[in-house]
Every structure is written in C-alpha cells, then in structure tokens.
Coordinates of C-alpha atoms in Angstrom, one line a residue:
X1 CA 0.0 0.0 0.0
X2 CA 1.2 3.5 -0.8
X3 CA 1.9 6.4 1.5
X4 CA -0.9 7.4 3.9
X5 CA -2.5 10.8 3.1
X6 CA -2.6 13.4 5.8
X7 CA -5.2 16.0 6.7
X8 CA -4.6 19.3 4.8
X9 CA -4.0 21.2 8.0
X10 CA -2.7 18.5 10.4
X11 CA -0.9 19.7 13.5
X12 CA 2.8 19.8 13.6
X13 CA 4.8 17.4 15.8
X14 CA 2.1 14.6 15.8
X15 CA 3.4 11.1 16.0
X16 CA 3.2 8.7 13.2
X17 CA 0.1 6.4 13.6
X18 CA 0.9 2.8 14.3
X19 CA -0.1 0.0 11.9
X20 CA -3.0 -1.0 14.3
X21 CA -4.4 2.5 14.0
X22 CA -5.3 2.2 10.4
X23 CA -8.9 1.3 9.4
X24 CA -9.3 -0.7 6.1
X25 CA -12.1 1.0 4.2
X26 CA -11.8 -0.7 0.9
X27 CA -9.6 -3.3 -0.8
X28 CA -7.1 -0.6 -1.8
X29 CA -7.4 2.1 0.9
X30 CA -6.8 2.3 4.6
X31 CA -6.9 5.5 6.8
X32 CA -5.7 6.5 10.2
X33 CA -8.0 9.5 10.8
X34 CA -11.2 8.6 12.8
X35 CA -14.5 9.3 11.1
X36 CA -17.6 10.6 12.9
X37 CA -21.0 10.4 11.3
X38 CA -23.6 12.9 12.5
X39 CA -27.3 12.0 12.1
X40 CA -29.9 14.7 13.1
X41 CA -33.2 12.9 13.8
X42 CA -36.6 13.7 15.1
X43 CA -39.2 10.9 15.2
X44 CA -37.3 8.8 12.7
X45 CA -37.5 5.4 14.5
X46 CA -39.0 3.7 11.5
X47 CA -36.2 4.9 9.2
X48 CA -33.2 4.4 11.3
X49 CA -32.9 0.6 10.6
X50 CA -32.5 1.5 6.9
X51 CA -30.0 4.2 7.7
X52 CA -27.8 2.3 10.1
X53 CA -27.6 -0.9 8.0
X54 CA -25.8 1.0 5.2
X55 CA -23.2 2.6 7.5
X56 CA -19.7 1.0 7.2
X57 CA -18.4 -0.8 10.2
X58 CA -15.0 1.0 10.1
X59 CA -16.3 4.4 11.2
X60 CA -15.1 5.7 14.5
X61 CA -18.4 6.9 16.0
X62 CA -22.1 7.7 15.2
X63 CA -23.5 10.8 16.8
X64 CA -27.3 10.9 16.8
X65 CA -28.7 14.3 17.5
X66 CA -32.2 13.8 18.9
X67 CA -34.6 16.6 18.2
X68 CA -36.7 15.8 21.3
X69 CA -38.4 12.9 19.5
X70 CA -41.8 11.6 20.8
X71 CA -41.3 8.1 19.4
X72 CA -38.6 5.6 20.3
X73 CA -35.9 7.1 18.0
X74 CA -33.2 7.0 20.7
X75 CA -34.0 3.4 21.8
X76 CA -33.9 2.2 18.2
X77 CA -30.6 3.9 17.6
X78 CA -29.0 2.3 20.7
X79 CA -30.3 -1.1 19.7
X80 CA -29.0 -0.8 16.2
X81 CA -25.6 0.7 17.1
X82 CA -24.8 0.0 20.8
X83 CA -22.0 2.5 21.0
X84 CA -24.0 5.4 19.4
X85 CA -23.4 8.7 21.1
X86 CA -26.8 10.4 21.7
X87 CA -27.0 14.1 22.2
X88 CA -30.1 16.1 22.7
X89 CA -30.8 19.1 20.5
X90 CA -30.8 22.4 22.4
X91 CA -32.9 24.4 20.0
X92 CA -34.9 23.8 16.8
X93 CA -34.1 23.3 13.1
X94 CA -31.7 21.2 11.1
X95 CA -28.9 23.8 11.3
X96 CA -29.1 23.8 15.1
X97 CA -29.1 20.0 15.2
X98 CA -26.0 19.8 13.0
X99 CA -24.1 22.4 15.0
X100 CA -24.9 20.4 18.2
X101 CA -23.7 17.2 16.6
X102 CA -20.5 18.7 15.3
X103 CA -19.6 19.9 18.8
X104 CA -20.0 16.3 20.1
X105 CA -17.7 14.7 17.4
X106 CA -14.3 13.4 18.4
X107 CA -13.3 12.3 14.9
X108 CA -10.9 14.2 12.5
X109 CA -13.4 13.7 9.7
X110 CA -17.1 14.5 10.0
X111 CA -19.8 13.1 7.7
X112 CA -23.4 14.5 7.6
X113 CA -26.1 11.9 7.0
X114 CA -29.9 12.4 7.0
X115 CA -32.1 10.1 9.1
X116 CA -34.9 9.6 6.5
X117 CA -33.2 6.8 4.6
X118 CA -32.5 8.9 1.5
X119 CA -28.7 8.6 1.7
X120 CA -26.7 5.5 1.1
X121 CA -24.1 5.1 3.8
X122 CA -22.1 3.0 1.4
X123 CA -21.1 6.2 -0.4
X124 CA -19.2 7.4 2.7
X125 CA -16.1 5.7 1.4
X126 CA -16.1 8.1 -1.7
X127 CA -16.3 11.1 0.6
X128 CA -13.6 10.0 2.9
X129 CA -11.3 9.0 -0.1
X130 CA -11.7 12.6 -1.4
X131 CA -10.7 14.0 1.9
X132 CA -7.6 11.8 2.5
X133 CA -6.6 12.6 -1.0
X134 CA -6.3 16.3 -0.4
X135 CA -9.8 17.9 -0.3
X136 CA -10.9 19.9 2.7
X137 CA -14.6 19.6 2.0
X138 CA -16.3 16.7 0.1
X139 CA -19.7 17.9 -1.2
X140 CA -22.3 15.5 -2.3
X141 CA -24.0 16.3 -5.6
X142 CA -27.1 14.8 -7.1
X143 CA -26.4 16.4 -10.4
X144 CA -22.7 15.6 -10.9
X145 CA -22.0 12.8 -13.4
X146 CA -23.0 9.6 -11.7
X147 CA -25.4 11.2 -9.2
X148 CA -29.2 11.2 -9.1
X149 CA -32.3 11.8 -7.1
X150 CA -35.7 10.1 -6.7
X151 CA -37.0 12.8 -4.3
X152 CA -37.1 16.2 -6.1
X153 CA -40.1 17.7 -7.7
X154 CA -39.7 19.9 -10.8
X155 CA -40.2 23.1 -8.7
X156 CA -37.4 22.0 -6.2
X157 CA -35.1 21.1 -9.1
X158 CA -35.7 24.5 -10.7
X159 CA -35.2 26.4 -7.5
X160 CA -32.0 24.5 -6.7
X161 CA -30.6 25.2 -10.1
X162 CA -31.4 28.9 -9.9
X163 CA -29.9 29.3 -6.4
X164 CA -26.9 27.2 -7.3
X165 CA -26.2 29.4 -10.4
X166 CA -26.5 32.5 -8.1
X167 CA -23.9 31.1 -5.7
X168 CA -21.6 30.2 -8.5
X169 CA -21.8 33.6 -10.0
X170 CA -21.6 35.6 -6.8
X171 CA -18.9 33.6 -5.0
X172 CA -16.9 32.1 -7.8
X173 CA -17.9 28.5 -6.9
X174 CA -18.4 25.7 -9.5
X175 CA -21.1 23.7 -7.9
X176 CA -23.6 21.4 -9.6
X177 CA -25.8 21.1 -6.6
X178 CA -26.5 23.5 -3.7
X179 CA -29.2 22.3 -1.3
X180 CA -28.0 18.8 -0.4
X181 CA -27.2 17.6 3.1
X182 CA -24.8 14.7 2.3
X183 CA -21.3 16.2 2.9
X184 CA -18.1 15.4 4.7
X185 CA -15.2 17.5 5.9
X186 CA -12.1 17.7 8.1
X187 CA -13.1 19.0 11.5
X188 CA -10.7 21.9 11.3
X189 CA -13.0 23.4 8.6
X190 CA -15.5 24.3 11.4
X191 CA -13.1 27.0 12.7
X192 CA -13.1 28.7 9.3
X193 CA -16.8 28.6 8.4
X194 CA -18.3 29.5 11.8
X195 CA -21.9 28.2 11.4
X196 CA -24.6 30.4 12.8
X197 CA -28.0 29.4 11.3
X198 CA -30.7 27.0 12.5
X199 CA -32.7 25.8 9.5
X200 CA -32.4 23.8 6.3
X201 CA -30.4 26.7 4.8
X202 CA -27.4 25.5 6.8
X203 CA -26.2 23.4 3.8
X204 CA -26.1 26.5 1.6
X205 CA -24.3 28.5 4.3
X206 CA -21.6 25.8 4.5
X207 CA -21.2 25.6 0.8
X208 CA -20.8 29.4 0.5
X209 CA -18.4 29.8 3.5
X210 CA -16.1 27.0 2.5
X211 CA -15.6 28.9 -0.8
X212 CA -15.1 32.2 0.9
X213 CA -12.6 30.6 3.2
X214 CA -10.6 29.3 0.3
X215 CA -11.0 25.7 1.2
X216 CA -10.5 22.9 -1.4
X217 CA -13.9 21.5 -2.3
X218 CA -14.5 18.3 -4.3
X219 CA -18.0 17.3 -5.4
X220 CA -18.9 13.6 -4.9
X221 CA -21.7 12.1 -7.1
X222 CA -24.4 10.9 -4.8
X223 CA -27.9 9.3 -5.3
X224 CA -30.7 10.6 -3.2
X225 CA -33.5 8.0 -2.5
X226 CA -37.1 8.6 -1.5
X227 CA -37.8 9.1 2.2
X228 CA -38.9 5.7 3.4
X229 CA -41.4 6.6 6.2
X230 CA -43.0 9.8 7.3
X231 CA -43.0 13.2 5.7
X232 CA -40.3 15.8 5.4
X233 CA -40.3 19.1 7.2
X234 CA -38.8 20.7 4.2
X235 CA -41.1 23.3 2.5
X236 CA -39.9 24.3 -1.0
X237 CA -41.0 27.9 -1.0
X238 CA -40.4 28.8 2.6
X239 CA -37.0 27.2 2.8
X240 CA -36.1 28.4 -0.7
X241 CA -36.6 32.0 0.5
X242 CA -34.5 31.3 3.6
X243 CA -31.7 30.0 1.3
X244 CA -32.0 33.1 -0.8
X245 CA -31.7 35.3 2.2
X246 CA -28.5 33.5 3.2
X247 CA -27.0 34.1 -0.2
X248 CA -27.9 37.8 -0.1
X249 CA -26.6 38.2 3.4
X250 CA -23.3 36.4 2.7
X251 CA -22.8 38.5 -0.5
X252 CA -23.5 41.7 1.5
X253 CA -21.0 40.6 4.2
X254 CA -18.4 39.9 1.5
X255 CA -18.8 43.4 0.0
X256 CA -18.5 45.0 3.5
X257 CA -15.3 43.0 4.2
X258 CA -13.8 44.2 0.9
X259 CA -14.8 47.8 1.7
X260 CA -13.1 47.5 5.1
X261 CA -10.0 46.0 3.5
X262 CA -9.8 48.9 1.0
X263 CA -10.0 51.4 3.9
X264 CA -7.7 49.6 6.3
X265 CA -5.3 52.0 8.1
X266 CA -2.5 49.4 7.9
X267 CA -3.1 49.1 4.1
X268 CA -3.0 52.9 3.8
X269 CA 0.3 53.0 5.7
X270 CA 1.8 50.3 3.4
X271 CA 0.6 52.2 0.3
X272 CA 2.2 55.4 1.7
X273 CA 5.5 53.7 2.3
X274 CA 5.5 52.2 -1.2
X275 CA 4.7 55.6 -2.8

C-alpha cells in the first residue's frame, strides 16, 4: 500500500500512527483519521434501521442528535448501534441540530447523513477518499455525473438550479448542486466557516463559506433516494426563501469586508511607504 494521506491542516509534531491505528475502508485504501457520522433525527425510529444498515463498520463513531423525539428514536438507535453517542438538541431546526452534533464529534473527519433513509451510507467511502486525497470539504451532488435523485419535484429542481447558479456567480464557486445535506469535511474546517444558522439553509451556508474561506472542495456524485417513512419538514417555497436570504446576506458581508480592507489604516500605511 502506498503512503498514507494526511489532513490538509494537520498539527505539527504529531506522532506517526501505528499500523494497528489504520482502518481498512476498501480493498485498496486504509486510513488513520477517525471518522464521525452525524445524524440529526426527530421521530425517525422507522427509518433508522435502513440508515444504520448502510453505515460502514470502520467508522469511529455515530453521533445521533435527537430533536426531542416523541417516538422511540433513541431506543432504536441504541439497539442498532450500541456505541452510538446520543446528544439532545438544544434548539430547533436542522442547522441547530448539526451544530450540536459537530460539537460532540471526536473524529478528525465528520460526515453528515440524513435520518430519513434517503442517503446511502455505502457512499461514505467516496467522501472519505476525497478528503484523505487532499480535499478539505467533500460535497455531495445529485447532479454531478454519476449522481441522481428520486426525491425532487420539478419546482425544487428548478429552485435548486437557480440558487446554485447564483452562488456560483456571486462567490466564484463551481457547484452542480447546492441544497443537499450529504457532505463530509475535516473537523478543522469548522473553525473557518463559523456556522450560525438554524434551518435547512445550513447546507447552503456551509457551501458558501467553504468557498469564501478558500478551502479545497471536491464534489462527490451521490444518489438521493425517497424518504422511506413519514413526511419531510422541508417546504420548497419557505426554505427556498431562507436559502435566498442567506445568499444575499453572505454577499453583503463579502462586500463589506472588501470595503473594510480597502480602507484599512494598515493598508493605507503600506501604500504610503510604497509611494
């Protein structure tokens, strides 16, 4: 086996991992970095068996963020994955749940997986492979070559395409998908993107801020399946408007930062010395 890839921003002075620390994740790849999987869930007891059975056995930990479920979501999770780490969501919304889960992770790599059965845990190997090969952020895409979706209406596809084009144009990204929750990243990325939203728009905010932070992003083709049981809390118009507000706010913040940089006293001093 070839050399072992390192995290893009690994700490200096760390010891070489021993052979027993490596986790075989395929016939041609083994990794040392531990992988945490975060699953936000509220009343998803019926779907969790489908979610957990696709998770690879080599992952370091599963963090289930319980949104104060009224069914037996937590009990089912513990039965399916005895070592599951259960944390209770403090507020409301998917963004709040993910932030809570990220704080509880101990792995170097974090993977986001929905609890409705729409994501195939078998794809995690592709996300992790991209990260250990040099990417900072591995972004799932239903519209990259090899991806697909069984769960988007025409209106949602159209809205996603328009919003994605807006982000690409305004922030210099090259995304093929914007509003998708299957992503993976090195934990150090959290220090650079500083998440501060509570709803479904959290995925868009992450996608924008990784670009603004200059992180290396690689899209991973992913197939989204139909929710197995229950109904989604996603509302196309309501949440589409929230995504749009995030885009406009982040664009405004970017302009303000550039304005401040142009009027920086330090920069003015440097310019004076050069002239």
